[in-house]
Amino acid sequence: MEAAFWRYVEQCPDAVLVTDPSGRIVYANPVFERMTGYAAAELAGRTPALLKSGLHEADFYRALWSALLAGQEFRALFANRRKNGEHYYEDKIIRPLFDADGRITHFLSFGRDATERAREFEKLTHAATHDSLTDLPNRSLFLDRLGQALRHAARRDEQLTLAILDIDRFRDTNNSYGHMAGDAVLRAVAARTRGCVREADTVARIGGDELAVILLDAADAQAAPVLAKIVAANAAPVRHDGAEFRATVSVGASGYPRDAQEADALRKQADLAMYAAKAAGGNRYQFWLKPQAARES
């Protein structure tokens, strides 16, 4: 490469990285050093993989290399990791460079720190998909996750349980003690319920005092102890502003694929089971029973 090119990238306001055709780093400009925390001498001979954050799927990198090896540029927002372990976002363009015979000689990237922009976008996305009071996924995100969970279960021939949870006598709490007390009850039930399930499962707020729970890879035998735990956890009084409120829950559940294969049918069955639990006095869980099963029992 010509001397003029190297003078340009030394003074360039973007973070510039140059690798050989195998992806080994041969040059990093001062802006790149400041952005990543790595000195150029530390980077030489290594690959940009040392910046990987683990936040991208393998398909992201396959698309990157597919474009570059086809002689095309690749542009994306990269989620990377600095030398100190801190995550950052970089708006980056990577281009292949060619010799006179059309062979790739180097890969050249220009990047700008987009961390603040990405974080603002994450905040906006979170606000659009989560309930502001409980910070649980909202109805829209719940429906999306339920659809994904059903498709995943179908591909893997797995089962799942959908539960609908309603707070017993919630209107009485609101009417007697005010909406601040009602909000405290909702936050407590949300936190207690979330603490009863696995990280991969979903607890969402889908209505005023109604929550939904998606238990992945869980038939009745696996779901029943979790539902019992949810009921027990929410039987404890909620304390707010020097007062105590009873906030038991009624839970109804339906299972895929035994009870239904479609999201709407599962939700309807779980809802009916929840009302059956409430009619039986609340503070309990109930699996949906097919009409013929109910008649035969």
XYZ file of C-alpha atoms in Angstrom:
297
model
C 0.000 0.000 0.000
C 1.188 3.504 -0.797
C 2.659 5.845 1.801
C -0.172 8.320 1.250
C -2.696 5.690 2.361
C -0.853 5.081 5.624
C -0.625 8.828 6.309
C -4.381 9.084 5.733
C -5.385 6.254 8.087
C -3.015 7.522 10.794
C -4.968 10.792 10.859
C -8.404 9.331 10.062
C -11.137 10.082 12.656
C -12.452 6.527 12.228
C -11.035 3.398 13.828
C -9.092 1.703 11.026
C -8.005 -1.927 10.984
C -6.158 -3.772 8.220
C -5.760 -7.549 8.065
C -4.118 -9.944 5.633
C -6.284 -12.354 3.583
C -6.346 -14.855 6.448
C -7.715 -12.226 8.849
C -4.461 -11.583 10.753
C -4.103 -7.984 11.878
C -1.289 -6.045 10.191
C -2.270 -2.509 11.210
C -4.472 -0.604 13.657
C -4.594 3.178 13.769
C -4.515 5.300 16.961
C -8.304 5.719 17.035
C -8.723 1.937 16.980
C -6.231 1.629 19.847
C -8.123 4.164 21.949
C -11.516 2.607 21.200
C -10.513 -0.975 22.053
C -7.811 -0.410 24.681
C -5.361 -2.582 22.723
C -1.996 -1.229 21.575
C -1.132 -1.890 17.936
C 1.774 -4.088 19.032
C -0.649 -6.305 20.997
C -2.907 -6.688 17.974
C -0.292 -7.535 15.357
C -0.631 -11.104 14.101
C -3.880 -11.731 15.963
C -7.382 -11.766 14.521
C -10.320 -9.447 15.259
C -11.905 -12.412 17.028
C -10.228 -11.183 20.230
C -12.874 -8.438 20.245
C -15.822 -10.841 20.143
C -18.417 -10.207 22.832
C -20.400 -13.410 22.376
C -23.522 -11.355 21.594
C -23.615 -12.229 17.881
C -24.946 -15.511 16.529
C -22.759 -17.687 14.301
C -24.933 -16.665 11.328
C -23.681 -13.078 11.721
C -20.070 -14.116 11.119
C -21.034 -16.505 8.327
C -22.751 -13.625 6.538
C -19.665 -11.439 7.100
C -17.229 -13.908 5.552
C -19.622 -14.858 2.762
C -19.789 -11.220 1.654
C -16.062 -10.503 1.990
C -14.896 -13.636 0.190
C -17.345 -12.827 -2.598
C -15.541 -9.490 -2.992
C -18.322 -7.427 -1.412
C -18.257 -4.974 1.491
C -19.962 -5.819 4.774
C -21.557 -3.173 6.969
C -23.168 -3.805 10.363
C -23.398 -2.695 13.963
C -20.880 -4.853 15.840
C -21.256 -5.657 19.523
C -17.636 -6.011 20.647
C -15.586 -6.199 23.831
C -12.752 -3.867 24.834
C -9.520 -5.091 26.407
C -10.901 -4.274 29.881
C -13.933 -6.508 29.237
C -16.402 -3.675 28.670
C -18.915 -4.107 25.865
C -19.107 -1.458 23.164
C -20.873 -1.045 19.829
C -19.140 -0.150 16.588
C -20.737 0.901 13.296
C -18.267 -0.747 10.937
C -17.662 -1.160 7.195
C -15.261 -3.907 6.066
C -14.008 -4.018 2.485
C -11.722 -6.432 0.624
C -8.722 -4.909 -1.206
C -7.489 -6.448 -4.456
C -4.257 -6.616 -6.438
C -4.004 -6.011 -10.184
C -5.049 -9.600 -10.888
C -8.215 -9.336 -8.780
C -6.898 -11.377 -5.849
C -7.768 -10.282 -2.297
C -4.659 -8.895 -0.604
C -6.109 -7.322 2.535
C -9.316 -6.543 4.397
C -9.811 -2.942 5.460
C -12.331 -1.762 8.056
C -13.492 1.686 9.136
C -15.500 1.929 12.367
C -17.092 4.493 14.665
C -18.090 4.036 18.290
C -21.896 3.750 18.357
C -22.269 2.716 21.987
C -24.429 5.617 23.132
C -26.708 5.355 20.110
C -27.103 1.609 20.600
C -27.857 2.010 24.292
C -30.513 4.617 23.592
C -32.068 2.265 21.046
C -32.014 -0.570 23.605
C -33.805 1.660 26.117
C -36.481 2.564 23.583
C -36.910 -1.073 22.568
C -37.149 -2.164 26.186
C -39.759 0.502 26.919
C -41.812 -0.633 23.933
C -41.767 -4.299 24.925
C -41.891 -4.210 28.737
C -44.446 -3.136 31.305
C -43.367 0.086 33.009
C -44.666 -0.902 36.466
C -43.281 -4.441 36.828
C -40.567 -4.430 34.110
C -42.005 -7.732 32.873
C -42.488 -8.380 29.143
C -45.745 -6.817 27.999
C -48.559 -8.494 26.070
C -46.951 -7.850 22.685
C -43.619 -9.410 23.661
C -45.432 -12.274 25.423
C -47.336 -13.161 22.237
C -44.099 -13.058 20.249
C -42.317 -15.316 22.745
C -45.243 -17.733 22.889
C -45.177 -18.064 19.104
C -41.419 -18.659 19.159
C -41.756 -21.193 21.985
C -44.420 -23.155 20.111
C -42.347 -23.270 16.930
C -39.302 -24.366 18.921
C -41.298 -27.086 20.699
C -42.695 -28.353 17.403
C -39.227 -28.592 15.833
C -37.769 -30.412 18.827
C -40.826 -32.507 19.644
C -40.982 -30.965 23.138
C -43.822 -29.990 25.412
C -44.532 -26.676 27.102
C -46.977 -25.308 29.636
C -48.768 -21.988 29.410
C -50.175 -20.599 32.662
C -52.428 -17.586 33.252
C -52.251 -16.024 36.715
C -54.810 -13.651 38.231
C -54.525 -11.876 41.594
C -57.374 -12.792 43.948
C -59.518 -9.886 45.194
C -57.214 -7.357 43.562
C -60.059 -4.894 42.999
C -60.803 -4.920 46.727
C -57.208 -3.921 47.481
C -57.379 -1.045 45.002
C -60.755 0.155 46.260
C -59.892 -0.106 49.954
C -56.285 1.085 50.015
C -55.761 2.972 46.753
C -53.827 2.444 43.553
C -50.423 2.843 45.201
C -51.165 -0.231 47.290
C -52.412 -2.021 44.182
C -49.175 -1.159 42.373
C -47.141 -2.515 45.294
C -49.091 -5.782 45.109
C -48.523 -6.047 41.351
C -44.791 -5.440 41.699
C -44.541 -8.024 44.482
C -46.478 -10.681 42.570
C -44.389 -10.038 39.456
C -41.091 -10.360 41.344
C -42.193 -13.423 43.326
C -43.488 -15.200 40.243
C -40.344 -14.415 38.244
C -38.288 -15.859 41.061
C -40.078 -19.203 40.780
C -39.146 -19.975 37.165
C -35.987 -20.564 35.157
C -34.129 -17.856 33.280
C -35.270 -19.305 29.938
C -38.950 -19.205 30.934
C -41.153 -16.126 30.506
C -43.294 -14.229 32.993
C -45.274 -11.403 31.378
C -47.902 -8.900 32.415
C -50.721 -9.259 29.875
C -53.515 -7.303 31.576
C -54.370 -5.219 34.616
C -53.758 -7.865 37.299
C -53.139 -10.779 34.955
C -49.782 -12.412 34.322
C -48.801 -15.181 31.922
C -46.073 -17.768 32.384
C -44.438 -19.838 29.624
C -42.637 -22.919 30.972
C -40.408 -24.366 28.275
C -39.964 -28.115 27.797
C -42.398 -28.783 30.649
C -45.317 -31.207 30.724
C -47.741 -31.429 33.666
C -45.293 -33.415 35.792
C -42.593 -30.749 35.465
C -44.983 -27.793 35.558
C -47.025 -28.766 38.629
C -44.225 -28.166 41.198
C -43.457 -24.788 39.595
C -47.106 -23.724 39.685
C -47.388 -24.857 43.298
C -44.280 -22.814 44.104
C -45.810 -19.741 42.434
C -49.008 -20.099 44.465
C -47.069 -20.579 47.712
C -44.704 -17.668 47.036
C -47.614 -15.306 46.458
C -49.511 -16.376 49.583
C -47.182 -14.288 51.740
C -48.537 -10.827 52.707
C -47.372 -7.778 50.767
C -46.153 -4.915 52.949
C -46.634 -1.338 51.793
C -46.616 1.964 53.663
C -46.892 0.286 57.059
C -49.775 -1.973 56.039
C -50.041 -5.619 54.958
C -52.127 -6.899 52.061
C -53.083 -10.439 51.191
C -52.343 -11.115 47.529
C -53.014 -14.755 46.711
C -53.248 -15.885 43.108
C -55.357 -18.209 40.980
C -53.435 -20.009 38.235
C -54.772 -21.901 35.236
C -52.578 -23.948 32.903
C -52.760 -25.651 29.536
C -50.179 -27.865 27.836
C -48.768 -28.156 24.320
C -49.296 -30.413 22.417
C -51.653 -32.426 24.578
C -54.348 -29.789 25.033
C -53.813 -27.646 21.941
C -51.256 -26.819 19.268
C -52.199 -23.188 18.598
C -51.424 -20.173 20.783
C -55.008 -18.858 20.871
C -56.438 -22.210 21.964
C -53.787 -22.639 24.673
C -54.496 -19.163 26.031
C -58.251 -19.777 26.082
C -57.831 -23.115 27.891
C -55.424 -21.663 30.455
C -57.827 -18.782 31.026
C -60.751 -21.153 31.607
C -58.641 -23.192 34.034
C -57.706 -20.002 35.890
C -61.380 -19.093 36.333
C -62.033 -22.629 37.612
C -59.262 -22.152 40.204
C -60.752 -18.794 41.204
C -64.264 -20.296 41.463
C -62.859 -22.976 43.772
C -61.724 -20.310 46.223
C -58.473 -19.056 44.688
C -54.966 -19.444 46.099
C -54.465 -22.560 43.942
C -53.571 -23.767 40.456
C -55.688 -25.792 38.056
C -54.814 -27.597 34.824
C -57.350 -27.359 32.028
C -59.583 -30.432 31.739
C -61.067 -31.452 28.422
C -64.883 -31.489 28.618
C -65.108 -35.264 28.261
C -62.442 -35.724 30.934
C -64.401 -33.462 33.273
C -67.585 -35.444 32.696
C -65.835 -38.773 33.278
C -64.121 -37.671 36.519
